[in-house]
Amino acid sequence: MRLAIAGIRKYWTRSATILSLVLAVGFVALEFVLAGVGYRSASGGTTIDKATATWLLTFPDAFDAILAIAFEFVAIIGLIYVATASGSEWTWGTLKVAVARGHSRWGYTLSTFGSLAIIVLVGLALGVLAGVVGVAMGASIAGFPMGNPLDLSALPQFFVKFARAGIGIVALTSVGYAAAMVAKNQMAGIGTVIVYFIFSIVAPALLPQIVRDILRYQPFSTAADAIGLSGPPTTVAATSTTALDPNVALAITVAWLVGLLAVAAISVQRAEVTG
Amino acid sequence: MTASTTLALSTTNLRKSYGRQVALAGLDLEVPSGVVYGFLGPNGAGKTTTMRLLTGLIRPDSGSISVLGQSFDESKHTILYDVGALIESPSLYPHLSARDNLIVFGATGRRVGRARVEELLDLVGLRDRAGDRVSHYSMGMRQRLGIAVALLNDPKLLLLDEPANGLDPSGIVGLRDTLKALAGSGKTVFISSHILPEVQQLADIVGIVAAGRLVTQGPLSELLTSQALVRVKVQPEETAQALAVLSKLAGDGHVEISDTEAAWLTLRIVADRAAAVNRALAEVSIYASGLEAGSDLESLFLELTAPPEPPPTPTRPGAIPGWNSGVVS
């Protein structure tokens, strides 16, 4: 625990952390503002329809929209951020210091991921807050009633979905973590997650159905399905041909998380630390 | 070492290869407790590989390591709670301050309190810049912070790889005083270094490694005595007679003409016998026009680590004369 807290201390002050959070928060808010702008100018020929605009800009439906969009942006940015931050443990040689100080490699690997997971979850929470603000701004621009974001009948369901999104985000960032730990290199980790992300978006559209059915079980798809969102599909959700049952998707997502952390830990355990 | 000597560190037949490159070919070290041990060797001799093995960063192919009286391998990582290490260059978080680096590293291994962090900032002279980002530090300041990290857990055994790197003269003096004080308080300091005069001033015991093997190990004073030299300059026409006289004094094979033109002869005898050399020459009416006595670690190092004479080969275009190719260090 003390190492996880120290980890938050060391990551929180990194410019990469601040930049990643600002980007995620900014993109989420911007999405809703642009939705409002798009709907307002719909008479001029833009494509956003009223159903989509309602889903995006009116509570309680907007909770799902916020979660979907915050999940998408925080996942993408979080993947790259985690690969960057964890890869730098090798690049800077700071893993070497921890090992030479007698810290267990397993302990260091898992607690470092714990620190990064907390930061990514903070990013998701800030993304959701930015989404609420964005919805308010977008609804105002579109001339929509935004509804009540504090609707007590909708909030419990929202928090359940938020928790599921959190688990999904943490599982997704473990892809970046495992990549960086296996590659033992910051840039290799970043490159791997970018290739993975592009593949997970592009591949379903290009590959045969049987492959797409298999790709439903890759972390990006299962993590998105695990949230159990309603409404228009997001880009991420669209990667699945048919969404998995949320509980099944959640179980698979957790399995991915455990498996990827095991890969990272075993890789570090077996590594010769020469940097 | 005698059987009764308590060893802070020892290795037995330690071997390590990187692919086909042999870094250590059976290293046997014995480092007694409470001494400063100078670990010397040319580039590629296996010094850094040894340091990495001693801290569990890499695994040996074979052989054993004992740290503070306990058999050490990677699974017994808590033994390292009593070891401090600075291996190669200091590894630090560049975006954190010196204080935060110490706090963050203090969370690894054995827990370290804030008071210790502040104490170390004073010890390494970084108090005034403790809040500045390490990315703004000079190389010497980073080195000092790296030493502070190594000292965080008040180690019984301190492993330092080139600790004087980047330090200014006052920093080197400060480091020397600190290390001497640590050894004086019963701690063991193991230093790998290329700066031989520095090691000569610091070390009680020296081990010299070459091509992955230990070539000598022992108290520095004994090694230097065995390596003592006296150089004497005579008139060129008196060289042969002087050689005969001095050979009687020093023994056959212990005298050589080191510079025929300038008529310098070199005797391998204890330095404090320089007066006897002068007297022996004077008795046959040869008066030395130059006399140098001394012994130094550099001579010992160069002699022991000199590669065997290679068969003559054509010089490769672009090769720098006198430089061996560096291999794994």
Coordinates of C-alpha atoms in Angstrom, one line a residue:
Chain A
M1 CA 0.0 0.0 0.0
R2 CA 2.8 2.4 0.9
L3 CA 4.4 1.8 -2.4
A4 CA 1.1 2.4 -4.2
I5 CA 0.7 5.7 -2.4
A6 CA 4.3 6.6 -3.2
G7 CA 3.6 5.7 -6.8
I8 CA 0.7 8.1 -7.0
R9 CA 3.0 10.7 -5.6
K10 CA 5.6 10.0 -8.3
Y11 CA 3.1 9.8 -11.2
W12 CA 0.8 12.6 -10.2
T13 CA 3.4 15.3 -10.7
R14 CA 4.4 14.1 -14.2
S15 CA 3.5 16.4 -17.0
A16 CA 2.3 13.3 -19.0
T17 CA -0.3 12.7 -16.2
I18 CA -1.6 16.3 -16.3
L19 CA -1.5 16.4 -20.1
S20 CA -3.4 13.1 -20.4
L21 CA -6.0 14.2 -17.9
V22 CA -6.5 17.6 -19.6
L23 CA -6.8 15.8 -23.0
A24 CA -9.3 13.3 -21.8
V25 CA -11.4 15.8 -20.0
G26 CA -11.3 18.3 -22.8
F27 CA -12.3 15.7 -25.5
V28 CA -15.2 14.5 -23.4
A29 CA -16.6 18.0 -22.8
L30 CA -15.9 19.0 -26.4
E31 CA -17.9 16.0 -27.7
F32 CA -21.1 17.2 -26.0
V33 CA -20.5 20.8 -26.9
L34 CA -20.1 19.8 -30.6
A35 CA -23.3 17.7 -30.3
G36 CA -25.1 20.8 -29.2
V37 CA -23.6 22.8 -32.0
G38 CA -24.4 20.1 -34.5
Y39 CA -28.0 19.8 -33.5
R40 CA -28.5 23.6 -33.5
S41 CA -27.3 23.7 -37.0
A42 CA -29.2 20.6 -38.1
S43 CA -31.5 22.6 -40.2
G44 CA -28.4 23.5 -42.2
G45 CA -27.9 19.9 -43.3
T46 CA -25.9 18.3 -40.5
T47 CA -26.5 14.7 -39.6
I48 CA -27.3 14.6 -35.9
D49 CA -30.9 13.6 -35.3
K50 CA -33.2 14.4 -32.4
A51 CA -33.0 10.9 -30.9
T52 CA -29.3 11.0 -30.8
A53 CA -29.3 14.6 -29.5
T54 CA -31.7 13.6 -26.7
W55 CA -29.6 10.6 -25.8
L56 CA -26.5 12.8 -25.7
L57 CA -27.9 16.0 -24.1
T58 CA -30.7 15.1 -21.8
F59 CA -30.5 13.4 -18.4
P60 CA -30.9 10.6 -17.4
D61 CA -30.1 9.1 -20.8
A62 CA -27.1 11.4 -21.0
F63 CA -25.5 9.4 -18.2
D64 CA -25.0 6.5 -20.6
A65 CA -23.7 8.9 -23.2
I66 CA -21.3 10.4 -20.8
L67 CA -20.0 7.0 -19.6
A68 CA -19.7 5.8 -23.2
I69 CA -17.7 8.8 -24.4
A70 CA -15.7 9.2 -21.2
F71 CA -14.9 5.5 -21.3
E72 CA -13.7 5.7 -24.9
F73 CA -11.5 8.7 -24.5
V74 CA -10.1 7.8 -21.1
A75 CA -9.4 4.2 -22.4
I76 CA -7.5 5.4 -25.4
I77 CA -5.5 8.0 -23.6
G78 CA -5.1 5.8 -20.5
L79 CA -3.7 3.0 -22.5
I80 CA -1.0 5.2 -23.9
Y81 CA -0.4 6.9 -20.7
V82 CA 0.0 3.7 -18.7
A83 CA 2.4 2.3 -21.3
T84 CA 4.4 5.6 -21.1
A85 CA 4.5 5.8 -17.4
S86 CA 5.3 2.1 -16.7
G87 CA 7.8 1.9 -19.6
S88 CA 9.7 4.8 -18.0
E89 CA 10.5 2.6 -15.0
W90 CA 12.8 0.7 -17.4
T91 CA 14.0 3.7 -19.3
W92 CA 14.9 5.6 -16.1
G93 CA 16.3 2.6 -14.4
T94 CA 14.1 3.2 -11.3
L95 CA 12.9 -0.4 -11.3
K96 CA 16.6 -1.3 -10.9
V97 CA 16.7 0.8 -7.7
A98 CA 13.6 -0.9 -6.2
V99 CA 15.0 -4.4 -6.9
A100 CA 18.4 -3.5 -5.6
R101 CA 16.7 -2.2 -2.4
G102 CA 15.3 -5.6 -1.8
H103 CA 11.7 -4.9 -2.9
S104 CA 9.9 -8.0 -4.3
R105 CA 9.5 -7.8 -8.1
W106 CA 5.9 -9.0 -7.9
G107 CA 5.1 -6.5 -5.2
Y108 CA 6.7 -3.6 -7.2
T109 CA 4.9 -4.6 -10.4
L110 CA 1.5 -4.9 -8.9
S111 CA 1.7 -1.8 -6.7
T112 CA 3.0 0.3 -9.6
F113 CA 0.0 -0.8 -11.6
G114 CA -2.2 -0.1 -8.6
S115 CA -0.9 3.5 -8.6
L116 CA -1.5 3.9 -12.3
A117 CA -5.0 2.4 -12.1
I118 CA -6.0 4.9 -9.4
I119 CA -4.8 7.8 -11.6
V120 CA -6.7 6.4 -14.6
L121 CA -9.8 6.0 -12.5
V122 CA -9.4 9.6 -11.4
G123 CA -9.3 10.4 -15.1
L124 CA -12.5 8.5 -15.7
A125 CA -14.2 10.4 -12.8
L126 CA -13.0 13.7 -14.1
G127 CA -14.1 12.7 -17.6
V128 CA -17.6 12.0 -16.3
L129 CA -17.6 15.4 -14.5
A130 CA -16.5 17.1 -17.7
G131 CA -19.2 15.2 -19.5
V132 CA -21.9 16.6 -17.2
V133 CA -20.5 20.1 -17.8
G134 CA -20.4 19.3 -21.5
V135 CA -24.0 18.1 -21.5
A136 CA -25.1 21.3 -19.8
M137 CA -23.2 23.4 -22.3
G138 CA -24.3 21.3 -25.3
A139 CA -27.9 21.3 -24.2
S140 CA -27.8 25.1 -23.7
I141 CA -26.3 25.6 -27.2
A142 CA -28.9 23.2 -28.8
G143 CA -31.8 24.8 -26.9
F144 CA -32.6 21.4 -25.3
P145 CA -33.9 20.9 -21.7
M146 CA -30.9 19.0 -20.1
G147 CA -33.0 17.3 -17.5
N148 CA -31.9 16.7 -13.9
P149 CA -28.4 15.3 -13.5
L150 CA -29.1 14.7 -9.8
D151 CA -32.2 12.5 -10.5
L152 CA -32.1 10.1 -7.6
S153 CA -33.9 7.4 -9.5
A154 CA -31.2 7.3 -12.1
L155 CA -28.1 7.8 -10.0
P156 CA -27.8 4.2 -8.5
Q157 CA -27.9 2.7 -12.0
F158 CA -25.3 5.3 -13.1
F159 CA -23.0 4.4 -10.3
V160 CA -23.2 0.7 -11.0
K161 CA -22.3 1.4 -14.7
F162 CA -19.5 3.8 -13.6
A163 CA -18.1 1.0 -11.4
R164 CA -18.2 -1.4 -14.4
A165 CA -16.6 1.2 -16.6
G166 CA -13.9 1.6 -14.0
I167 CA -13.2 -2.1 -14.0
G168 CA -13.1 -2.0 -17.8
I169 CA -10.8 0.9 -17.9
V170 CA -8.4 -0.7 -15.5
A171 CA -8.4 -3.9 -17.5
L172 CA -7.8 -2.0 -20.7
T173 CA -4.9 -0.1 -19.3
S174 CA -3.4 -3.4 -18.1
V175 CA -2.9 -4.0 -21.9
G176 CA -0.5 -1.0 -22.0
Y177 CA 1.1 -2.0 -18.7
A178 CA 1.8 -5.6 -19.8
A179 CA 3.1 -4.4 -23.2
A180 CA 5.6 -2.0 -21.6
M181 CA 6.7 -4.6 -19.0
V182 CA 7.2 -7.3 -21.6
A183 CA 8.9 -4.9 -24.0
K184 CA 10.9 -3.4 -21.1
N185 CA 10.8 -0.2 -23.0
Q186 CA 8.7 2.9 -23.0
M187 CA 8.4 3.4 -26.8
A188 CA 7.8 -0.3 -27.5
G189 CA 5.0 -0.3 -25.0
I190 CA 3.4 2.8 -26.6
G191 CA 3.8 1.5 -30.1
T192 CA 2.2 -1.8 -29.1
V193 CA -0.9 -0.2 -27.6
I194 CA -1.4 2.2 -30.5
V195 CA -1.2 -0.8 -32.9
Y196 CA -3.6 -2.7 -30.7
F197 CA -6.0 0.2 -30.5
I198 CA -6.0 0.8 -34.3
F199 CA -6.4 -3.0 -34.9
S200 CA -9.3 -3.2 -32.5
I201 CA -11.1 -0.4 -34.3
V202 CA -10.2 -1.2 -37.9
A203 CA -10.0 -5.0 -37.9
P204 CA -13.7 -5.8 -37.4
A205 CA -14.7 -3.9 -40.5
L206 CA -12.1 -5.7 -42.6
L207 CA -12.0 -9.2 -41.3
P208 CA -14.4 -12.2 -42.0
Q209 CA -17.3 -12.7 -39.6
I210 CA -15.6 -15.6 -37.8
V211 CA -12.7 -13.5 -36.9
R212 CA -15.0 -10.7 -35.8
D213 CA -16.8 -13.1 -33.5
I214 CA -13.5 -14.0 -31.9
L215 CA -12.5 -10.4 -31.6
R216 CA -15.7 -9.8 -29.5
Y217 CA -13.7 -11.3 -26.7
Q218 CA -10.7 -9.0 -26.9
P219 CA -10.4 -6.5 -24.0
F220 CA -11.6 -3.4 -25.8
S221 CA -14.9 -5.1 -26.8
T222 CA -15.5 -6.9 -23.5
A223 CA -14.7 -3.9 -21.4
A224 CA -17.2 -1.8 -23.4
D225 CA -19.8 -4.5 -23.3
A226 CA -19.4 -4.9 -19.6
I227 CA -20.7 -1.4 -18.9
G228 CA -24.1 -2.4 -20.2
L229 CA -24.8 0.9 -21.9
S230 CA -28.0 1.7 -23.7
G231 CA -28.6 4.0 -26.6
P232 CA -26.7 4.7 -29.8
P233 CA -23.6 2.5 -30.1
T234 CA -20.2 4.2 -29.5
T235 CA -17.3 3.6 -31.7
V236 CA -15.9 1.2 -29.2
A237 CA -19.1 -0.7 -28.8
A238 CA -19.4 -0.9 -32.5
T239 CA -16.3 -3.1 -32.7
S240 CA -18.4 -5.9 -31.4
T241 CA -20.7 -7.5 -33.9
T242 CA -23.1 -8.5 -31.2
A243 CA -22.6 -7.1 -27.7
L244 CA -21.9 -9.7 -25.1
D245 CA -24.1 -10.0 -22.0
P246 CA -22.8 -7.4 -19.6
N247 CA -22.1 -9.8 -16.8
V248 CA -20.3 -12.3 -19.1
A249 CA -18.4 -9.4 -20.6
L250 CA -17.4 -8.2 -17.1
A251 CA -16.2 -11.7 -16.1
I252 CA -14.1 -11.9 -19.3
T253 CA -12.8 -8.4 -18.7
V254 CA -11.7 -9.3 -15.1
A255 CA -10.1 -12.4 -16.5
W256 CA -8.2 -10.2 -19.0
L257 CA -7.1 -8.0 -16.2
V258 CA -5.8 -10.8 -14.0
G259 CA -4.1 -12.5 -17.0
L260 CA -2.4 -9.4 -18.2
L261 CA -1.2 -8.5 -14.8
A262 CA 0.2 -12.0 -14.4
V263 CA 2.0 -11.6 -17.7
A264 CA 3.5 -8.3 -16.6
A265 CA 4.5 -9.7 -13.2
I266 CA 6.0 -12.9 -14.6
S267 CA 7.9 -10.9 -17.2
V268 CA 9.4 -8.6 -14.6
Q269 CA 10.1 -11.5 -12.3
R270 CA 12.1 -13.3 -15.1
A271 CA 13.7 -10.2 -16.5
E272 CA 17.4 -9.4 -16.2
V273 CA 17.4 -5.8 -15.1
T274 CA 20.3 -4.3 -16.9
G275 CA 19.1 -0.7 -17.7
Chain B
M1 CA 41.5 -14.0 4.3
T2 CA 41.7 -16.0 7.4
A3 CA 39.0 -18.4 8.2
S4 CA 38.0 -16.3 11.3
T5 CA 37.4 -13.2 9.2
T6 CA 33.8 -12.3 9.0
L7 CA 32.9 -11.7 5.4
A8 CA 30.3 -9.1 4.4
L9 CA 30.3 -10.4 0.9
S10 CA 31.7 -13.4 -0.9
T11 CA 31.3 -15.1 -4.2
T12 CA 32.3 -18.6 -5.2
N13 CA 33.0 -19.5 -8.8
L14 CA 30.5 -17.0 -10.0
R15 CA 29.9 -17.2 -13.8
K16 CA 27.8 -15.2 -16.1
S17 CA 27.6 -15.0 -19.9
Y18 CA 25.6 -12.9 -22.2
G19 CA 25.1 -15.1 -25.2
R20 CA 28.5 -16.2 -26.2
Q21 CA 30.1 -13.3 -24.4
V22 CA 31.6 -14.4 -21.1
A23 CA 31.4 -11.6 -18.6
L24 CA 32.4 -13.6 -15.5
A25 CA 34.5 -16.7 -15.7
G26 CA 34.5 -18.0 -12.1
L27 CA 34.8 -15.0 -9.8
D28 CA 35.8 -15.6 -6.2
L29 CA 35.5 -12.6 -4.0
E30 CA 36.0 -12.2 -0.3
V31 CA 35.1 -8.9 1.2
P32 CA 35.6 -8.7 5.0
S33 CA 33.2 -6.7 7.1
G34 CA 34.0 -3.2 8.1
V35 CA 36.5 -2.4 5.3
V36 CA 36.5 -0.3 2.1
Y37 CA 37.0 -2.8 -0.7
G38 CA 38.2 -1.4 -4.0
F39 CA 37.0 -3.5 -6.9
L40 CA 39.1 -2.6 -9.9
G41 CA 39.3 -3.8 -13.5
P42 CA 39.5 -2.5 -17.1
N43 CA 36.4 -1.9 -19.2
G44 CA 34.7 -5.2 -19.9
A45 CA 36.3 -7.0 -17.0
G46 CA 33.0 -7.8 -15.4
K47 CA 32.7 -5.2 -12.6
T48 CA 29.2 -4.0 -13.4
T49 CA 28.0 -7.5 -14.1
T50 CA 29.3 -8.4 -10.6
M51 CA 27.4 -5.5 -9.1
R52 CA 24.2 -6.5 -10.8
L53 CA 24.6 -10.1 -9.6
L54 CA 25.2 -8.9 -6.1
T55 CA 22.0 -7.0 -6.1
G56 CA 19.8 -9.6 -7.7
L57 CA 19.3 -7.6 -10.9
I58 CA 20.5 -10.5 -13.0
R59 CA 21.0 -14.2 -12.3
P60 CA 24.3 -16.1 -12.4
D61 CA 24.8 -19.0 -14.7
S62 CA 26.5 -20.8 -11.8
G63 CA 28.3 -20.1 -8.6
S64 CA 27.1 -18.7 -5.3
I65 CA 26.9 -15.4 -3.6
S66 CA 26.9 -14.8 0.2
V67 CA 25.7 -11.4 1.4
L68 CA 26.1 -10.4 5.1
G69 CA 26.6 -14.0 6.0
Q70 CA 23.6 -15.4 4.2
S71 CA 23.4 -17.3 1.0
F72 CA 21.8 -14.9 -1.5
D73 CA 19.7 -15.4 -4.5
E74 CA 16.8 -13.5 -6.0
S75 CA 14.2 -15.3 -3.9
K76 CA 15.9 -13.9 -0.8
H77 CA 15.5 -10.3 -1.7
T78 CA 14.9 -9.1 1.8
I79 CA 18.7 -9.7 2.5
L80 CA 19.1 -6.5 0.4
Y81 CA 17.2 -4.5 3.0
D82 CA 20.7 -4.2 4.6
V83 CA 22.5 -3.4 1.4
G84 CA 22.7 0.0 -0.4
A85 CA 23.7 0.2 -4.0
L86 CA 24.5 2.7 -6.7
I87 CA 24.9 0.8 -9.9
E88 CA 26.1 2.5 -13.0
S89 CA 24.6 6.0 -13.3
P90 CA 22.1 7.2 -10.7
S91 CA 18.5 6.2 -11.6
L92 CA 16.1 8.9 -10.5
Y93 CA 12.7 10.3 -11.4
P94 CA 13.6 13.4 -13.3
H95 CA 10.3 15.2 -12.7
L96 CA 10.6 14.8 -8.9
S97 CA 12.6 16.8 -6.5
A98 CA 15.5 15.3 -4.5
R99 CA 13.3 15.1 -1.5
D100 CA 10.5 13.4 -3.3
N101 CA 12.9 10.9 -5.0
L102 CA 14.2 9.9 -1.6
I103 CA 10.6 9.6 -0.2
V104 CA 9.5 7.5 -3.2
F105 CA 12.5 5.2 -3.1
G106 CA 12.1 5.1 0.7
A107 CA 8.8 3.3 0.1
T108 CA 10.6 0.4 -1.5
G109 CA 12.5 -2.2 0.4
R110 CA 12.7 -1.4 4.1
R111 CA 10.5 1.6 5.1
V112 CA 12.4 4.8 5.6
G113 CA 11.2 7.7 7.7
R114 CA 11.2 11.4 6.8
A115 CA 13.8 12.2 9.3
R116 CA 16.3 9.9 7.4
V117 CA 15.4 11.7 4.2
E118 CA 16.2 15.1 5.7
E119 CA 19.4 13.7 7.3
L120 CA 20.6 12.4 3.9
L121 CA 19.8 15.7 2.1
D122 CA 22.2 17.3 4.6
L123 CA 24.8 14.6 4.3
V124 CA 25.1 14.9 0.5
G125 CA 24.8 18.7 0.5
L126 CA 21.5 19.0 -1.4
R127 CA 19.5 20.7 1.3
D128 CA 19.4 24.0 -0.5
R129 CA 18.1 22.4 -3.8
A130 CA 16.0 19.6 -2.2
G131 CA 12.8 21.0 -3.7
D132 CA 14.1 21.5 -7.2
R133 CA 13.3 19.0 -10.0
V134 CA 16.1 16.5 -10.5
S135 CA 16.0 17.3 -14.3
H136 CA 17.5 20.6 -13.4
Y137 CA 20.4 19.1 -11.5
S138 CA 24.0 18.9 -12.7
M139 CA 25.6 15.5 -13.1
G140 CA 27.4 15.8 -9.8
M141 CA 24.2 16.7 -8.0
R142 CA 22.5 13.6 -9.5
Q143 CA 25.4 11.5 -8.4
R144 CA 25.2 12.8 -4.8
L145 CA 21.5 12.1 -4.8
G146 CA 22.2 8.6 -6.1
I147 CA 24.6 8.1 -3.2
A148 CA 21.8 9.3 -0.8
V149 CA 19.4 6.8 -2.3
A150 CA 22.0 4.1 -1.7
L151 CA 22.3 5.2 1.9
L152 CA 18.6 5.4 2.6
N153 CA 18.2 2.3 4.6
D154 CA 21.4 2.9 6.6
P155 CA 23.0 -0.2 4.9
K156 CA 25.5 -2.5 6.5
L157 CA 26.9 -3.1 3.1
L158 CA 27.3 -0.4 0.5
L159 CA 27.9 -1.2 -3.1
L160 CA 29.0 1.7 -5.2
D161 CA 29.8 1.7 -8.9
E162 CA 32.0 4.6 -9.9
P163 CA 30.7 6.8 -7.0
A164 CA 33.0 9.7 -7.8
N165 CA 31.7 10.1 -11.3
G166 CA 30.8 13.7 -12.0
L167 CA 31.7 14.9 -8.6
D168 CA 33.8 18.1 -8.2
P169 CA 36.9 18.0 -6.0
S170 CA 35.0 19.0 -2.9
G171 CA 32.4 16.4 -3.7
I172 CA 35.1 13.8 -4.0
V173 CA 36.6 14.8 -0.6
G174 CA 33.2 14.8 0.9
L175 CA 32.5 11.3 -0.5
R176 CA 35.8 10.0 0.7
D177 CA 35.2 11.3 4.2
T178 CA 31.7 9.8 4.2
L179 CA 32.8 6.4 3.1
K180 CA 35.7 6.4 5.6
A181 CA 33.3 7.3 8.3
L182 CA 30.9 4.5 7.3
A183 CA 33.7 2.0 7.3
G184 CA 34.8 3.3 10.6
S185 CA 31.4 2.7 12.0
G186 CA 31.6 -1.0 11.1
K187 CA 29.9 -0.9 7.7
T188 CA 31.4 -2.4 4.6
V189 CA 31.9 -0.3 1.5
F190 CA 32.5 -2.1 -1.8
I191 CA 33.6 0.4 -4.5
S192 CA 34.0 -0.3 -8.2
S193 CA 36.1 2.4 -9.7
H194 CA 38.4 3.4 -12.5
I195 CA 39.8 6.3 -10.5
L196 CA 42.8 4.5 -9.1
P197 CA 44.3 7.3 -7.0
E198 CA 40.9 7.7 -5.3
V199 CA 40.7 4.0 -4.6
Q200 CA 44.3 4.1 -3.3
Q201 CA 43.3 6.8 -0.8
L202 CA 40.2 5.0 0.3
A203 CA 40.5 1.2 0.1
D204 CA 41.8 -1.1 2.7
I205 CA 41.5 -4.1 0.5
V206 CA 41.6 -4.3 -3.3
G207 CA 40.5 -6.9 -5.7
I208 CA 41.5 -6.6 -9.3
V209 CA 39.4 -8.4 -12.0
A210 CA 40.3 -8.9 -15.6
A211 CA 38.5 -10.9 -18.3
G212 CA 35.9 -12.0 -15.8
R213 CA 38.4 -13.5 -13.2
L214 CA 39.9 -12.1 -10.1
V215 CA 43.6 -11.7 -10.7
T216 CA 44.6 -10.5 -7.3
Q217 CA 42.9 -9.7 -4.0
G218 CA 44.4 -8.6 -0.7
P219 CA 45.2 -5.7 1.6
L220 CA 46.2 -2.7 -0.4
S221 CA 49.4 -2.1 1.6
E222 CA 50.6 -5.6 0.9
L223 CA 49.9 -5.5 -2.8
L224 CA 51.6 -2.1 -3.1
T225 CA 54.7 -3.4 -1.2
S226 CA 54.9 -6.3 -3.6
Q227 CA 54.7 -3.9 -6.4
A228 CA 57.2 -1.3 -5.1
L229 CA 59.7 0.2 -7.5
V230 CA 62.8 2.3 -7.3
R231 CA 64.1 4.0 -10.4
V232 CA 67.6 5.3 -10.7
K233 CA 69.3 7.3 -13.4
V234 CA 73.0 6.9 -14.1
Q235 CA 75.4 7.9 -16.8
P236 CA 74.8 5.9 -20.0
E237 CA 78.4 4.5 -20.0
E238 CA 77.8 3.2 -16.4
T239 CA 74.6 1.4 -17.2
A240 CA 76.1 -2.1 -17.4
Q241 CA 78.1 -1.8 -14.2
A242 CA 75.1 -0.3 -12.4
L243 CA 72.9 -3.2 -13.6
A244 CA 75.4 -5.7 -12.2
V245 CA 75.6 -3.9 -8.8
L246 CA 71.9 -3.5 -8.4
S247 CA 71.2 -7.0 -9.5
K248 CA 73.2 -8.2 -6.5
L249 CA 71.2 -5.9 -4.3
A250 CA 67.7 -6.6 -5.6
G251 CA 68.3 -10.1 -6.9
D252 CA 68.4 -11.4 -10.4
G253 CA 65.4 -10.6 -12.5
H254 CA 64.4 -7.7 -10.3
V255 CA 66.3 -5.0 -12.2
E256 CA 65.9 -3.9 -15.7
I257 CA 67.1 -1.1 -17.9
S258 CA 63.9 0.8 -18.5
D259 CA 65.3 3.5 -20.7
T260 CA 68.5 2.7 -22.5
E261 CA 69.1 6.1 -23.9
A262 CA 68.5 8.1 -20.7
A263 CA 70.1 5.3 -18.6
W264 CA 67.2 4.7 -16.2
L265 CA 67.2 1.4 -14.4
T266 CA 64.1 0.1 -12.6
L267 CA 64.4 -2.1 -9.5
R268 CA 61.5 -4.0 -8.1
I269 CA 62.2 -3.6 -4.4
V270 CA 60.6 -2.0 -1.4
A271 CA 60.6 1.8 -1.9
D272 CA 62.2 2.6 1.4
R273 CA 65.3 0.9 0.2
A274 CA 66.1 3.7 -2.2
A275 CA 68.9 4.8 0.2
A276 CA 70.5 1.4 -0.1
V277 CA 70.4 1.7 -3.8
N278 CA 72.2 5.0 -3.7
R279 CA 74.8 3.7 -1.3
A280 CA 75.5 0.5 -3.3
L281 CA 76.1 2.6 -6.5
A282 CA 78.3 5.1 -4.6
E283 CA 80.5 2.3 -3.3
V284 CA 81.5 1.6 -6.9
S285 CA 81.8 5.3 -7.7
I286 CA 78.6 5.6 -9.6
Y287 CA 76.6 8.6 -8.6
A288 CA 73.0 8.6 -9.4
S289 CA 71.8 11.7 -11.2
G290 CA 68.2 10.8 -10.5
L291 CA 66.4 8.6 -8.0
E292 CA 62.7 7.9 -7.7
A293 CA 61.0 5.7 -5.2
G294 CA 57.4 4.7 -4.9
S295 CA 54.7 2.3 -5.6
D296 CA 51.3 3.0 -7.0
L297 CA 48.1 1.2 -7.7
E298 CA 48.1 2.2 -11.3
S299 CA 51.3 0.3 -12.0
L300 CA 49.9 -2.7 -10.2
F301 CA 46.7 -2.4 -12.1
L302 CA 48.3 -2.1 -15.5
E303 CA 50.6 -5.0 -14.9
L304 CA 48.0 -7.3 -13.6
T305 CA 45.4 -6.5 -16.2
A306 CA 47.6 -6.3 -19.2
P307 CA 46.2 -8.6 -21.9
P308 CA 48.5 -11.3 -23.2
E309 CA 50.7 -10.3 -26.1
P310 CA 48.7 -11.0 -29.2
P311 CA 50.4 -12.3 -32.3
P312 CA 51.3 -9.5 -34.6
T313 CA 48.5 -8.6 -36.9
P314 CA 48.2 -5.8 -39.4
T315 CA 46.7 -2.6 -38.0
R316 CA 43.1 -2.2 -38.9
P317 CA 42.5 1.1 -40.7
G318 CA 41.0 3.6 -38.3
A319 CA 41.9 1.7 -35.2
I320 CA 43.2 3.8 -32.3
P321 CA 46.5 2.5 -31.1
G322 CA 46.6 1.4 -27.5
W323 CA 42.8 0.9 -27.1
N324 CA 41.4 -2.4 -26.6
S325 CA 37.9 -3.0 -27.8
G326 CA 35.4 -2.6 -25.0
V327 CA 33.2 -5.6 -24.2
V328 CA 30.6 -6.3 -21.6
S329 CA 31.2 -4.3 -18.5

